[in-house]
Short mmCIF file of C-alpha atoms and ligand atoms in Angstrom, two decimals:
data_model
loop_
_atom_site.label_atom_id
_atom_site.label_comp_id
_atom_site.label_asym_id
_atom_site.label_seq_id
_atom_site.Cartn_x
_atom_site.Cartn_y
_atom_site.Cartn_z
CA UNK A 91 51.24 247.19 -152.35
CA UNK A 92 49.70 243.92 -152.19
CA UNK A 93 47.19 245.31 -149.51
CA UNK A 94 46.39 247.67 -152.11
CA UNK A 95 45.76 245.54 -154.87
CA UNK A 96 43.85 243.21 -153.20
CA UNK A 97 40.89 246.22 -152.06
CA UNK A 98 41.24 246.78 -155.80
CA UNK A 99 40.42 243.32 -156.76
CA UNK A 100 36.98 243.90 -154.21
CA UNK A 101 36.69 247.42 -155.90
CA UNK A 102 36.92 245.50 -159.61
CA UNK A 103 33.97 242.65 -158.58
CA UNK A 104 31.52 244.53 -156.34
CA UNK A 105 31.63 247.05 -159.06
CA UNK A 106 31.18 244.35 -161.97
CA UNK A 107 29.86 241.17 -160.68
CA UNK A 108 27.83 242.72 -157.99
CA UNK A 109 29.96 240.45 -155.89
CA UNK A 110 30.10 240.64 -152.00
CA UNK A 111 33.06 239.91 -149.89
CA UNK A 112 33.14 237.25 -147.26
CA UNK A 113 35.42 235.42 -144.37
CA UNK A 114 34.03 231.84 -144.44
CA UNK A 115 35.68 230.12 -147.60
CA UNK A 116 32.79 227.67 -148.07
CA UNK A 117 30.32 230.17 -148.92
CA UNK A 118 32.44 231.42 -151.58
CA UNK A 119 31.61 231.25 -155.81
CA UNK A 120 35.44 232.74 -156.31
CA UNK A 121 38.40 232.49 -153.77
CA UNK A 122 41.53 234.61 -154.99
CA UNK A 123 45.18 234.40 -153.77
CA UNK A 124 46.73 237.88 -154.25
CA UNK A 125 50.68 236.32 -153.93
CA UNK A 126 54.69 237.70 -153.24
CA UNK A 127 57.33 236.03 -154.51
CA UNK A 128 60.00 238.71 -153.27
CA UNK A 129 61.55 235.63 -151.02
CA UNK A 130 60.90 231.89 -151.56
CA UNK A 131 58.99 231.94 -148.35
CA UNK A 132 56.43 233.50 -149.49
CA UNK A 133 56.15 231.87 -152.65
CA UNK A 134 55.83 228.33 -151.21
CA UNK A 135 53.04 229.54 -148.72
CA UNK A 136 50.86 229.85 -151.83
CA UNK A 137 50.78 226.33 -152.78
CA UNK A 138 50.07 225.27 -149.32
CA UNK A 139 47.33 227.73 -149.16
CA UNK A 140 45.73 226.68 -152.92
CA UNK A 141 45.72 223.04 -151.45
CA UNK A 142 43.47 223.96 -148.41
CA UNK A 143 40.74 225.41 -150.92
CA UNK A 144 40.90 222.58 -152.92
CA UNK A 145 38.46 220.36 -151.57
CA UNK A 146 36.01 223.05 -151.48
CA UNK A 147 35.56 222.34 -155.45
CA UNK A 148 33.88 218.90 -154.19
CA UNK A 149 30.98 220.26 -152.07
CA UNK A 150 30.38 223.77 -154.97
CA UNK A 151 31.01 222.65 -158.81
CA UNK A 152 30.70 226.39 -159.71
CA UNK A 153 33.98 227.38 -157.51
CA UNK A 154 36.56 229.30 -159.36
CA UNK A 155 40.19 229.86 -157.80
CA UNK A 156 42.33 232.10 -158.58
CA UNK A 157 45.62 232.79 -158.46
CA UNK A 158 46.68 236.85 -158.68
CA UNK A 159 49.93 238.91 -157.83
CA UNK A 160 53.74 237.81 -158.35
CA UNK A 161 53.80 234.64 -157.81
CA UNK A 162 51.39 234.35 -160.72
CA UNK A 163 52.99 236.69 -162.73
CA UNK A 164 56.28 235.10 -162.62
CA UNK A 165 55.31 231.37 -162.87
CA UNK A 166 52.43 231.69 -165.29
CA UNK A 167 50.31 228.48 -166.65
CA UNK A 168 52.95 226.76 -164.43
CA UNK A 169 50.71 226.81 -161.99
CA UNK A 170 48.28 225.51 -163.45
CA UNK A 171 50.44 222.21 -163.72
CA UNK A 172 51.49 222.31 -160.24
CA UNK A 173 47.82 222.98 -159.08
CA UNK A 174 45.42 221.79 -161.63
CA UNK A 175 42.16 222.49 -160.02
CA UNK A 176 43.18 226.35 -160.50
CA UNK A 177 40.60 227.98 -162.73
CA UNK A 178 42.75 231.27 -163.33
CA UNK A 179 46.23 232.71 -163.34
CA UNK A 180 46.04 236.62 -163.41
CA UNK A 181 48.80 239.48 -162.69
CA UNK A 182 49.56 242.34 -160.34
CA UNK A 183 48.86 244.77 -164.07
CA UNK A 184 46.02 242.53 -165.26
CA UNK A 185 43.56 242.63 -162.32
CA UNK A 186 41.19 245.03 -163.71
CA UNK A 187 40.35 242.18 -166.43
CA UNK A 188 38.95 239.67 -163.36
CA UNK A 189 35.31 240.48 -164.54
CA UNK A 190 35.70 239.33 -168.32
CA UNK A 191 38.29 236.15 -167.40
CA UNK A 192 35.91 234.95 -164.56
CA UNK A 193 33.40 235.16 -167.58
CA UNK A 194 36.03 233.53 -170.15
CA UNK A 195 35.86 230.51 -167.48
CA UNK A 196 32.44 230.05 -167.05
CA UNK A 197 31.45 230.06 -170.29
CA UNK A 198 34.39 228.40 -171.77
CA UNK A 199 35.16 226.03 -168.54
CA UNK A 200 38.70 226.49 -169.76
CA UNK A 201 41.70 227.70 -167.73
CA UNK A 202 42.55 231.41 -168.10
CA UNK A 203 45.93 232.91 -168.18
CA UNK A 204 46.58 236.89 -168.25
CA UNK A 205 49.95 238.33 -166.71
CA UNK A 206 50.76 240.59 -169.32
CA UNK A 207 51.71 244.45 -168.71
CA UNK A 208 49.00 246.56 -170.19
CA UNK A 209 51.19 249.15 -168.36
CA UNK A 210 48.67 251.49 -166.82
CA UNK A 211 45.49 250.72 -168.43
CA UNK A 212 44.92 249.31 -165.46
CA UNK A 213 44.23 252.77 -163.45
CA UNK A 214 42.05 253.70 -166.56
CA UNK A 215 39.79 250.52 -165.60
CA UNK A 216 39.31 250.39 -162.35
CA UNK A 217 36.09 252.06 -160.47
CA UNK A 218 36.74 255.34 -158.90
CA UNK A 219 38.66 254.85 -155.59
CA UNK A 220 36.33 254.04 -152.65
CA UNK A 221 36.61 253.00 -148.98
CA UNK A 222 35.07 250.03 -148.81
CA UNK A 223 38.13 248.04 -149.10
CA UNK A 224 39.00 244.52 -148.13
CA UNK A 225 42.32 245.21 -146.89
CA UNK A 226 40.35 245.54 -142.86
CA UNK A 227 41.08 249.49 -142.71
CA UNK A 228 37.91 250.68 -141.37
CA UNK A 229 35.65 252.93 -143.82
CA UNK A 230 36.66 255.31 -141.09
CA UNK A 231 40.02 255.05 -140.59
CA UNK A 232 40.66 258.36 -141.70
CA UNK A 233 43.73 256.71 -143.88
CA UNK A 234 44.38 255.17 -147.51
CA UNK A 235 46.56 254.64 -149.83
CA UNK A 236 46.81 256.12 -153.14
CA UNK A 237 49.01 254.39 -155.94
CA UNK A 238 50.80 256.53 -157.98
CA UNK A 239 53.32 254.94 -160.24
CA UNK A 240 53.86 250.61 -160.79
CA UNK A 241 56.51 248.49 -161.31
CA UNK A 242 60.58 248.85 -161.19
CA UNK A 243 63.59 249.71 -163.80
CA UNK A 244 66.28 249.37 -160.95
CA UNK A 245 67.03 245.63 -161.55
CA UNK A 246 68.64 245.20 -158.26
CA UNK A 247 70.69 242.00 -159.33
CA UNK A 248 68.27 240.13 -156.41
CA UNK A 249 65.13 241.28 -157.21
CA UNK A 250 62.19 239.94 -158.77
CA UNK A 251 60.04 243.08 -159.12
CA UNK A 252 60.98 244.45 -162.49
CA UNK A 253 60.04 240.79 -164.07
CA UNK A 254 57.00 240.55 -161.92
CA UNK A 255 55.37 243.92 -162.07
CA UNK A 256 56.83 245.25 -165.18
CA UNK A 257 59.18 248.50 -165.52
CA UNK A 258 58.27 251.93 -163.91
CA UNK A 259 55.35 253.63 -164.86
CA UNK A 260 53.99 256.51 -163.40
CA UNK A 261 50.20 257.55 -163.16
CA UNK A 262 49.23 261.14 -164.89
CA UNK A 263 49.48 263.92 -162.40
CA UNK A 264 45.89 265.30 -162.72
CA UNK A 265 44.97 260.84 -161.76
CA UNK A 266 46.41 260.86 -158.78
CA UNK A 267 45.52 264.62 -157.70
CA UNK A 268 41.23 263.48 -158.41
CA UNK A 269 41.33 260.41 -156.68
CA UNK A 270 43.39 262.14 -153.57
CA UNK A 271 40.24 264.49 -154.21
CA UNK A 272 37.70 262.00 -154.24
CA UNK A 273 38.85 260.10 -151.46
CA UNK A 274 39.22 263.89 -148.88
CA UNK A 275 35.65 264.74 -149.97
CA UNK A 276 34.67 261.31 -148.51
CA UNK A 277 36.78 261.84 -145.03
CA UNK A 278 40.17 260.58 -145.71
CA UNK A 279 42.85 262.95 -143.83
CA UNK A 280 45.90 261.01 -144.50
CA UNK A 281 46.62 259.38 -147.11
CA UNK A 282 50.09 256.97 -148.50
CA UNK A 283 51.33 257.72 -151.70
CA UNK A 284 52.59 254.17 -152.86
CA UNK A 285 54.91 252.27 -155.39
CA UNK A 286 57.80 250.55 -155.81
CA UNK A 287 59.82 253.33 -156.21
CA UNK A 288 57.51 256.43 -155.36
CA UNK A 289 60.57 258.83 -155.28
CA UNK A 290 60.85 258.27 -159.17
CA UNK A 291 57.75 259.50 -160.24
CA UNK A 292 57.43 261.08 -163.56
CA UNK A 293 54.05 262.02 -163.97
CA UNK A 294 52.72 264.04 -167.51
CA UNK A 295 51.42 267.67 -166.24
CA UNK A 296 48.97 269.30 -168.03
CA UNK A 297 50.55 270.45 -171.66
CA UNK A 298 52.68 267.10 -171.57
CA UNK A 299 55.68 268.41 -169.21
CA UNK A 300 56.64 266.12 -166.59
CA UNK A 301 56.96 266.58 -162.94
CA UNK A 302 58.55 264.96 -160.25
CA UNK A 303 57.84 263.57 -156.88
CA UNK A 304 58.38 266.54 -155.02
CA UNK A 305 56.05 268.29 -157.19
CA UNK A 306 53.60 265.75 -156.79
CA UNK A 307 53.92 265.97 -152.97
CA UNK A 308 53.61 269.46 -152.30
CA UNK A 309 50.35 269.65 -154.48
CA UNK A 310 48.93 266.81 -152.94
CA UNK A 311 49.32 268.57 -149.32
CA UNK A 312 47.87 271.31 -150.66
CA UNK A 313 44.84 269.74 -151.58
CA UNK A 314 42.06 270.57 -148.99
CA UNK A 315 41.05 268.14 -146.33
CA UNK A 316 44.57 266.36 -146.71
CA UNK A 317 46.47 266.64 -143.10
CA UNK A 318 49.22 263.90 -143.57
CA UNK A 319 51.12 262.41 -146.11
CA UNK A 320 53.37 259.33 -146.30
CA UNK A 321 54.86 257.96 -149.21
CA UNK A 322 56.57 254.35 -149.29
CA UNK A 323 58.75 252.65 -150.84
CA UNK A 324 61.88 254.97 -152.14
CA UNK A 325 64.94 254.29 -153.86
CA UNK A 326 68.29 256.59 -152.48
CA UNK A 327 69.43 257.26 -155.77
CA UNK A 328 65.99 259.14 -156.68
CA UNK A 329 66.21 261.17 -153.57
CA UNK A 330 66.88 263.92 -154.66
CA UNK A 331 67.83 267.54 -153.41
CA UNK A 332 64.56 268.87 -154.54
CA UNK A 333 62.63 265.74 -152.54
CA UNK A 334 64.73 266.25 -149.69
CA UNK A 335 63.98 270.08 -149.44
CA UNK A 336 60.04 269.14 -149.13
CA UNK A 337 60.89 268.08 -145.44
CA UNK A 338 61.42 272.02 -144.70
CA UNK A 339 58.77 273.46 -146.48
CA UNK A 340 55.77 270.92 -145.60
CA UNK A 341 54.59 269.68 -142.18
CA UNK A 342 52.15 267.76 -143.71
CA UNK A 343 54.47 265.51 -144.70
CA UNK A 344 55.36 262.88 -141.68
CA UNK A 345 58.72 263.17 -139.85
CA UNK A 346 59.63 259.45 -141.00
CA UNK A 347 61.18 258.24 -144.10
CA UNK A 348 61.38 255.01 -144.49
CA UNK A 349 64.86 254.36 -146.74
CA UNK A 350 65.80 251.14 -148.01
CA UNK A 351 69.90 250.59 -147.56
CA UNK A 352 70.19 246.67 -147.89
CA UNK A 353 73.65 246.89 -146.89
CA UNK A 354 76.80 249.14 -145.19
CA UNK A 355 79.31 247.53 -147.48
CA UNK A 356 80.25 249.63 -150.64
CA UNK A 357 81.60 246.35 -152.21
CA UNK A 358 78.05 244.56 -151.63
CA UNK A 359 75.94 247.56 -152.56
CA UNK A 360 77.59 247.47 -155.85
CA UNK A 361 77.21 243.61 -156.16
CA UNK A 362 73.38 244.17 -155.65
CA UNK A 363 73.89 247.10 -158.63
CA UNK A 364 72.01 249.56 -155.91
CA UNK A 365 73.76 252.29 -157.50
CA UNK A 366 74.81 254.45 -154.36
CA UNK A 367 77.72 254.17 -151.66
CA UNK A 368 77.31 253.94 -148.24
CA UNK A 369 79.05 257.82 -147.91
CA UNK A 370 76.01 258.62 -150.77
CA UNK A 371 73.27 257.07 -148.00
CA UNK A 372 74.87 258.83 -145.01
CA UNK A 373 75.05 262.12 -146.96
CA UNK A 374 71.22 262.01 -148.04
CA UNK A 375 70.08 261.32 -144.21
CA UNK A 376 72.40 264.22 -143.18
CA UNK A 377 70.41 266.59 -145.46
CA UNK A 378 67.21 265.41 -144.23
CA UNK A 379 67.75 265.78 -140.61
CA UNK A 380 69.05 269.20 -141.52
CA UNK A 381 65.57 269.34 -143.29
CA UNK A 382 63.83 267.92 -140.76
CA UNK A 383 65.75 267.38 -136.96
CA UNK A 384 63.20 264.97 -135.42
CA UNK A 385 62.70 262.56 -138.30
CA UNK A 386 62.71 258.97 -137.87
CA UNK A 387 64.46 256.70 -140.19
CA UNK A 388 63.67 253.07 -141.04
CA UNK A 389 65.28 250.75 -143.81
CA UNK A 390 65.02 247.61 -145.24
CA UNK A 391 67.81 244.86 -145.10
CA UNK A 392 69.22 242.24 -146.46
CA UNK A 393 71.60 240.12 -145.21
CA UNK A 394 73.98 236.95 -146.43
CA UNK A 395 73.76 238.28 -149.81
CA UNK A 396 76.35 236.16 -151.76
CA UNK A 397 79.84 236.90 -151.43
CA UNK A 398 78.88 238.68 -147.92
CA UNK A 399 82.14 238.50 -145.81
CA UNK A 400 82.25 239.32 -141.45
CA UNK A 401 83.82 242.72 -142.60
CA UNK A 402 81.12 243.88 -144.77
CA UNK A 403 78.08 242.50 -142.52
CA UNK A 404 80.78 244.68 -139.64
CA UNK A 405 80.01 247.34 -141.87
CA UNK A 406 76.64 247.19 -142.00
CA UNK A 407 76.80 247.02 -138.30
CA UNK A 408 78.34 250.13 -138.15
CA UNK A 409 76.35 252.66 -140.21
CA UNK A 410 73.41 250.73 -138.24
CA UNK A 411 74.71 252.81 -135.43
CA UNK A 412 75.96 255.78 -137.24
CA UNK A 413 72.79 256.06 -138.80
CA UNK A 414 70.34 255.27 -135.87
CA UNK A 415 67.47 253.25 -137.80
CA UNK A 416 63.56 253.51 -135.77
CA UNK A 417 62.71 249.87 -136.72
CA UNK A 418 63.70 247.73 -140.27
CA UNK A 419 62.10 245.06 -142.29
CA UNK A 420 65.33 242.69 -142.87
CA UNK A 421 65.84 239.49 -143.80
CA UNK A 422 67.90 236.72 -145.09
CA UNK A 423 68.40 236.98 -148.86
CA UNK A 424 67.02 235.00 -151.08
CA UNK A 425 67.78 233.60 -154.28
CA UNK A 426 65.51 234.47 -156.50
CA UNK A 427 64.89 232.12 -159.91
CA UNK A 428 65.92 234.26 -162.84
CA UNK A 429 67.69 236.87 -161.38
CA UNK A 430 71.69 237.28 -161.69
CA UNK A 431 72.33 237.24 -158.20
CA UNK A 432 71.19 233.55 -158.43
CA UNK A 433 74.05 232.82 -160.11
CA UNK A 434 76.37 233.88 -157.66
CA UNK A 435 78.58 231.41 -155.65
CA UNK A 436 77.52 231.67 -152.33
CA UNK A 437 79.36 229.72 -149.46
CA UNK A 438 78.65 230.96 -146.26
CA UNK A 439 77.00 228.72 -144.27
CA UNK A 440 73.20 229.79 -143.09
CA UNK A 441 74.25 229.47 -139.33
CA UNK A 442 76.51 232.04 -139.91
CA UNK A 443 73.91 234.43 -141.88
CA UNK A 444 71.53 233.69 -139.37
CA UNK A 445 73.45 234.78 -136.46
CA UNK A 446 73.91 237.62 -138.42
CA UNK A 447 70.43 238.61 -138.83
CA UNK A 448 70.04 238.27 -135.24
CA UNK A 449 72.33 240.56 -134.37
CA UNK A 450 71.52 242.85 -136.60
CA UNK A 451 67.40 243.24 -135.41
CA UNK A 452 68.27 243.05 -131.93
CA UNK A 453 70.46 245.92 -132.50
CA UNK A 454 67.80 247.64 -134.45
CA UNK A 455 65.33 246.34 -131.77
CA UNK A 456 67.61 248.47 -128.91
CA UNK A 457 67.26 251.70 -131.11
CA UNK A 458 63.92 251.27 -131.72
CA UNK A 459 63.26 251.21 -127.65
CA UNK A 460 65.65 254.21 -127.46
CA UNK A 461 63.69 255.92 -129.72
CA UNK A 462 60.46 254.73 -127.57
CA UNK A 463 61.98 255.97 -124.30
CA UNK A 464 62.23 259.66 -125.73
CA UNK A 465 59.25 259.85 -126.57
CA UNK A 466 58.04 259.08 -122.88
CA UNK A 467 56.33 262.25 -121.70
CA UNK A 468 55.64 263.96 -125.02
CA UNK A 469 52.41 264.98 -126.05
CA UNK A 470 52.21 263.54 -130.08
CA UNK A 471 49.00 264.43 -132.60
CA UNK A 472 47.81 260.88 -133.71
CA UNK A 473 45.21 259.83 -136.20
CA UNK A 474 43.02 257.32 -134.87
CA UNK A 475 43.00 254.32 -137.12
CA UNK A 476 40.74 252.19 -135.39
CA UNK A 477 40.67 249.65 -131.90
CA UNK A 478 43.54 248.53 -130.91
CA UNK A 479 44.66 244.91 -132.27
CA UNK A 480 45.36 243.35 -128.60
CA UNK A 481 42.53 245.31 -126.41
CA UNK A 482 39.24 246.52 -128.56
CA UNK A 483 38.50 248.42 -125.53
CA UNK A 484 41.41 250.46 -126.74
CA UNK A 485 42.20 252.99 -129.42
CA UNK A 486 44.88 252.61 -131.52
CA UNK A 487 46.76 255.27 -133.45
CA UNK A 488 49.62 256.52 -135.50
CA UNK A 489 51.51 259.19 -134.15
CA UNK A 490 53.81 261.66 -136.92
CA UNK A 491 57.02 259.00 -137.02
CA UNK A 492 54.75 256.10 -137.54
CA UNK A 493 54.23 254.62 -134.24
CA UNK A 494 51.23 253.24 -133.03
CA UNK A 495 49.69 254.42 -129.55
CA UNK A 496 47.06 252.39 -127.49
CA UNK A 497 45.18 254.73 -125.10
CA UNK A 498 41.62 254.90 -123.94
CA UNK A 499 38.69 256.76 -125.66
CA UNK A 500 35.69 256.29 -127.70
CA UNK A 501 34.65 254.52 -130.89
CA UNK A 502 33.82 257.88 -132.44
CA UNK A 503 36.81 259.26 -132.16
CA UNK A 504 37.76 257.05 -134.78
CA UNK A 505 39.26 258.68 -137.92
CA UNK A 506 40.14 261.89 -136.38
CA UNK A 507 43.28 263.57 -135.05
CA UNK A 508 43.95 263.36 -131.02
CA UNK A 509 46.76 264.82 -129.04
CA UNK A 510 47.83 262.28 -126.56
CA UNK A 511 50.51 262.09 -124.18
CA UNK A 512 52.66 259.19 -124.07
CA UNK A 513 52.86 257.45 -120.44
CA UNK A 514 54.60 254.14 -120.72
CA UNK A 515 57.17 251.81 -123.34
CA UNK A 516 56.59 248.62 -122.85
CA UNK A 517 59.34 247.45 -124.99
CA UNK A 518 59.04 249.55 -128.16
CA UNK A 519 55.13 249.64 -127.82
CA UNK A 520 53.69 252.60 -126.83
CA UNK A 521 50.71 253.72 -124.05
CA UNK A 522 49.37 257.13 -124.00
CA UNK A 523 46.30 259.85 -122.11
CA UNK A 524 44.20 261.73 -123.99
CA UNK A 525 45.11 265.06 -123.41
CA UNK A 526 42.60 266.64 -125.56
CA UNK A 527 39.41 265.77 -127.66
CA UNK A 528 39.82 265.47 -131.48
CA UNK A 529 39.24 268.05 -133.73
N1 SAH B 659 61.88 249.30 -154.16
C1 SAH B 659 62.26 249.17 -152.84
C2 SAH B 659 62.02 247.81 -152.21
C3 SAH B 659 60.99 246.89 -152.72
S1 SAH B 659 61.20 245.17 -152.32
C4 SAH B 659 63.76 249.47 -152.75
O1 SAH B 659 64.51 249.13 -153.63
O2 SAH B 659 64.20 249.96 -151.77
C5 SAH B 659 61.17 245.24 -150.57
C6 SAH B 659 62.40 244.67 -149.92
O3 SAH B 659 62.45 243.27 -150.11
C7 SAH B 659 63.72 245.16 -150.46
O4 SAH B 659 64.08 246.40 -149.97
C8 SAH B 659 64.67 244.08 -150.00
O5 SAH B 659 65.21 244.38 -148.73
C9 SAH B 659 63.78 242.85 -149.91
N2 SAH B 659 64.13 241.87 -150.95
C10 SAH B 659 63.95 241.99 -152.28
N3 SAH B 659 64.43 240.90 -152.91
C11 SAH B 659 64.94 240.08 -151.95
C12 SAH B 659 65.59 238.82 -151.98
N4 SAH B 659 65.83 238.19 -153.11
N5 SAH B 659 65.98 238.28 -150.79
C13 SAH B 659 65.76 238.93 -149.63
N6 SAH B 659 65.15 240.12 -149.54
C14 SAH B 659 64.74 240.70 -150.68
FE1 SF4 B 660 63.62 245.51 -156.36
FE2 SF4 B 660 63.56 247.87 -155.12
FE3 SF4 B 660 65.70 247.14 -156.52
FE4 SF4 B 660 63.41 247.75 -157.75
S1 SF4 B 660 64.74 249.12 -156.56
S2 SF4 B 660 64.76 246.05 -158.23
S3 SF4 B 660 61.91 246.95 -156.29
S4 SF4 B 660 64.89 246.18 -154.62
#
């Protein structure tokens, strides 16, 4: 999401400012920090960052810094008395106003604040989507994202997202159909619908009715020049019957869901107020693999929540291997300022959780290879996305269930679809042969 918002940002000032991206800091007239406050970590990492700009102000008087995203949006002018020499404080809903408070500062030379929610004016303001994006996807990637809906109204008792990006809102149908439009008619073949909770889209149709996500999805893959669709990030509770029957009745959409779970304790689930049991999350992946057999599942995690005993952290062990997860983001939890879980006595010692973690992604780690070792031999249809990170004499791309293959070919092969056969795992990372040129 962040990704997102930053190419947005670049969209916002090319379009405005004429402005022109670039690497080297000391060339700069405006350096932005698009920030995540979702765990502490992250959060202090900005102020560390904002300190190595700092002395740039010394050798360029007109410098403006800026400070964007959640971090901004949940600490405010704060920052501005933690880092003084910050010229503005902006939101993840208020970036589309960068041209006029740049402006505000230069003429005023006064600090600007702005993290209201102007819910989705924002989409109304920004220039039509493009691929010239800072986010490092190649123009011809062949890939994008498309936002269609902002913000959270879960209030998982942990989370920070519903204060920082404001409750769910979801883009106009006939929004998000043009710019999935726009962006096939200039080569995009796959594109990521994205939000914090994509699954609970409610867009307004035509004569004011709303539709849903399956809706949403099955008109998007029927758009022309669209070959794959992914969607991330999805809430169980909004996965519905309806969603979950899309699987059967659309290849276009990728065999890999990516389902956050947090936990395999019933008793922890409800003290995160996620609003589904662990018999609830088994049942939904049952129906999907009915949907669709080959399907790969990955999850997010969080573990040493407070209150977290060795039988429910055993439990999430176990639907771990009931479930059979292809890779997970997890982490330790995090208190959060402001959110109710914050309040919660919470006595296990971090050794403890931190074993815990371990054991939990090497487990994850061992499925992931598994998962790696059957696909040894198979021929898969990957989109090219570009070199590869480690070997630029290599391609990289992204098979169906989201792995990346490295395998030899050419530069122009970039953005199209390939069939390649995989040849080796080392660990989970995937070789391949071209078995055929793209289409
Ligand atoms: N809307 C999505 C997730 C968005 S946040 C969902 O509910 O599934 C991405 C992930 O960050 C969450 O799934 C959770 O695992 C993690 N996360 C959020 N708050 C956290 C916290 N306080 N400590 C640790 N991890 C957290
Ligand atoms: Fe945060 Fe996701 Fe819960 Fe929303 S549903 S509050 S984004 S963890």
């Amino acid at each position: 999401m962040n990704e997102y918002d930053s190419g947005k940002i670049a969209d916002v000032l090319r379009a405005s400012e004429g402005m022109e991206q670039t690497d080297n800091p000391e060339e700069a007239d405006v350096i932005l920090f698009n920030t995540c406050s979702i765990r502490e970590k992250a959060e202090e990492k900005v102020f560390s960052d904002l300190g190595r700009v700092r002395p740039l102000k010394l050798g360029n008087s007109k410098l403006l810094i800026g400070v964007g995203g959640c971090v901004a949006s949940q600490e405010g002018a704060l920052i501005l008395q933690r880092a003084p020499y910050v010229d503005l404080v902006f939101g993840p809903q208020t970036l589309h106003r960068l041209p006029q408070l740049l402006q505000a500062c230069r003429d005023s030379g006064r600090q600007q604040v702005d993290i209201s929610f102007p819910e989705i004016e924002k989409f109304d303001h920004l220039p039509a989507p493009s691929l010239n994006h800072a986010e490092g996807h190649q123009t011809t990637s062949g890939m994008t994202y498309v936002s269609i809906m902002e913000g959270c109204s879960k209030y998982c008792t942990y989370c920070v997202v519903p204060f920082t990006r404001g409750e769910e809102v979801s883009r106009p149908f006939a929004d998000v159909m043009r710019d999935v439009q726009v962006l096939a008619a200039q080569g995009i073949k796959e594109v990521t619908l994205l939000g914090q909770n994509v699954n609970a889209y409610r867009g307004i149709y035509d004569g004011g009715d709303t539709v849903d996500f399956a809706f949403l999805l099955q008109a998007v893959a029927a758009l022309e020049g669209i070959e794959r669709l992914r969607y991330t990030t999805s809430h169980p509770m909004e996965m519905t019957q309806n969603l979950i029957d899309v699987y059967a009745s659309t290849p276009k959409l990728v065999s890999h869901l990516h389902l956050p779970v947090q936990s395999g304790s019933d008793r922890i689930l409800a003290a995160m107020k996620r609003r589904h049991t662990v018999l609830e999350y088994k049942s939904i992946i049952r129906r999907v693999r009915a949907a669709r057999p080959d399907i790969c599942i990955t999850s997010d995690f969080i573990v040493g929540f407070p209150g977290e005993t060795e039988q429910d952290f055993e439990a999430t062990m176990k639907l771990i291997d009931e479930v059979g997860f292809d890779n997970s983001f997890s982490y330790l939890y995090s208190p959060r300022p402001g959110t109710p879980a914050a309040e919660l006595r919470d006595d296990t010692p971090h050794e403890v959780k931190a074993a815990r973690l371990k054991r939990l992604q090497d487990r994850i780690m061992e499925q992931e290879e598994g998962v790696a070792q059957s696909m040894l031999g198979s021929v898969q249809r990957v989109l090219v996305e570009g070199l590869s990170r480690k070997d630029a004499q290599e391609l990289a791309g992204r098979t169906d269930n989201n792995r990346v293959v490295n395998f030899s070919g050419t530069p122009d092969m970039i953005g199209r679809f390939a069939e390649v056969k995989i040849t080796q795992v080392v660990r989970h990372t995937l070789r391949g042969e071209l078995v055929s040129e793209p289409s």
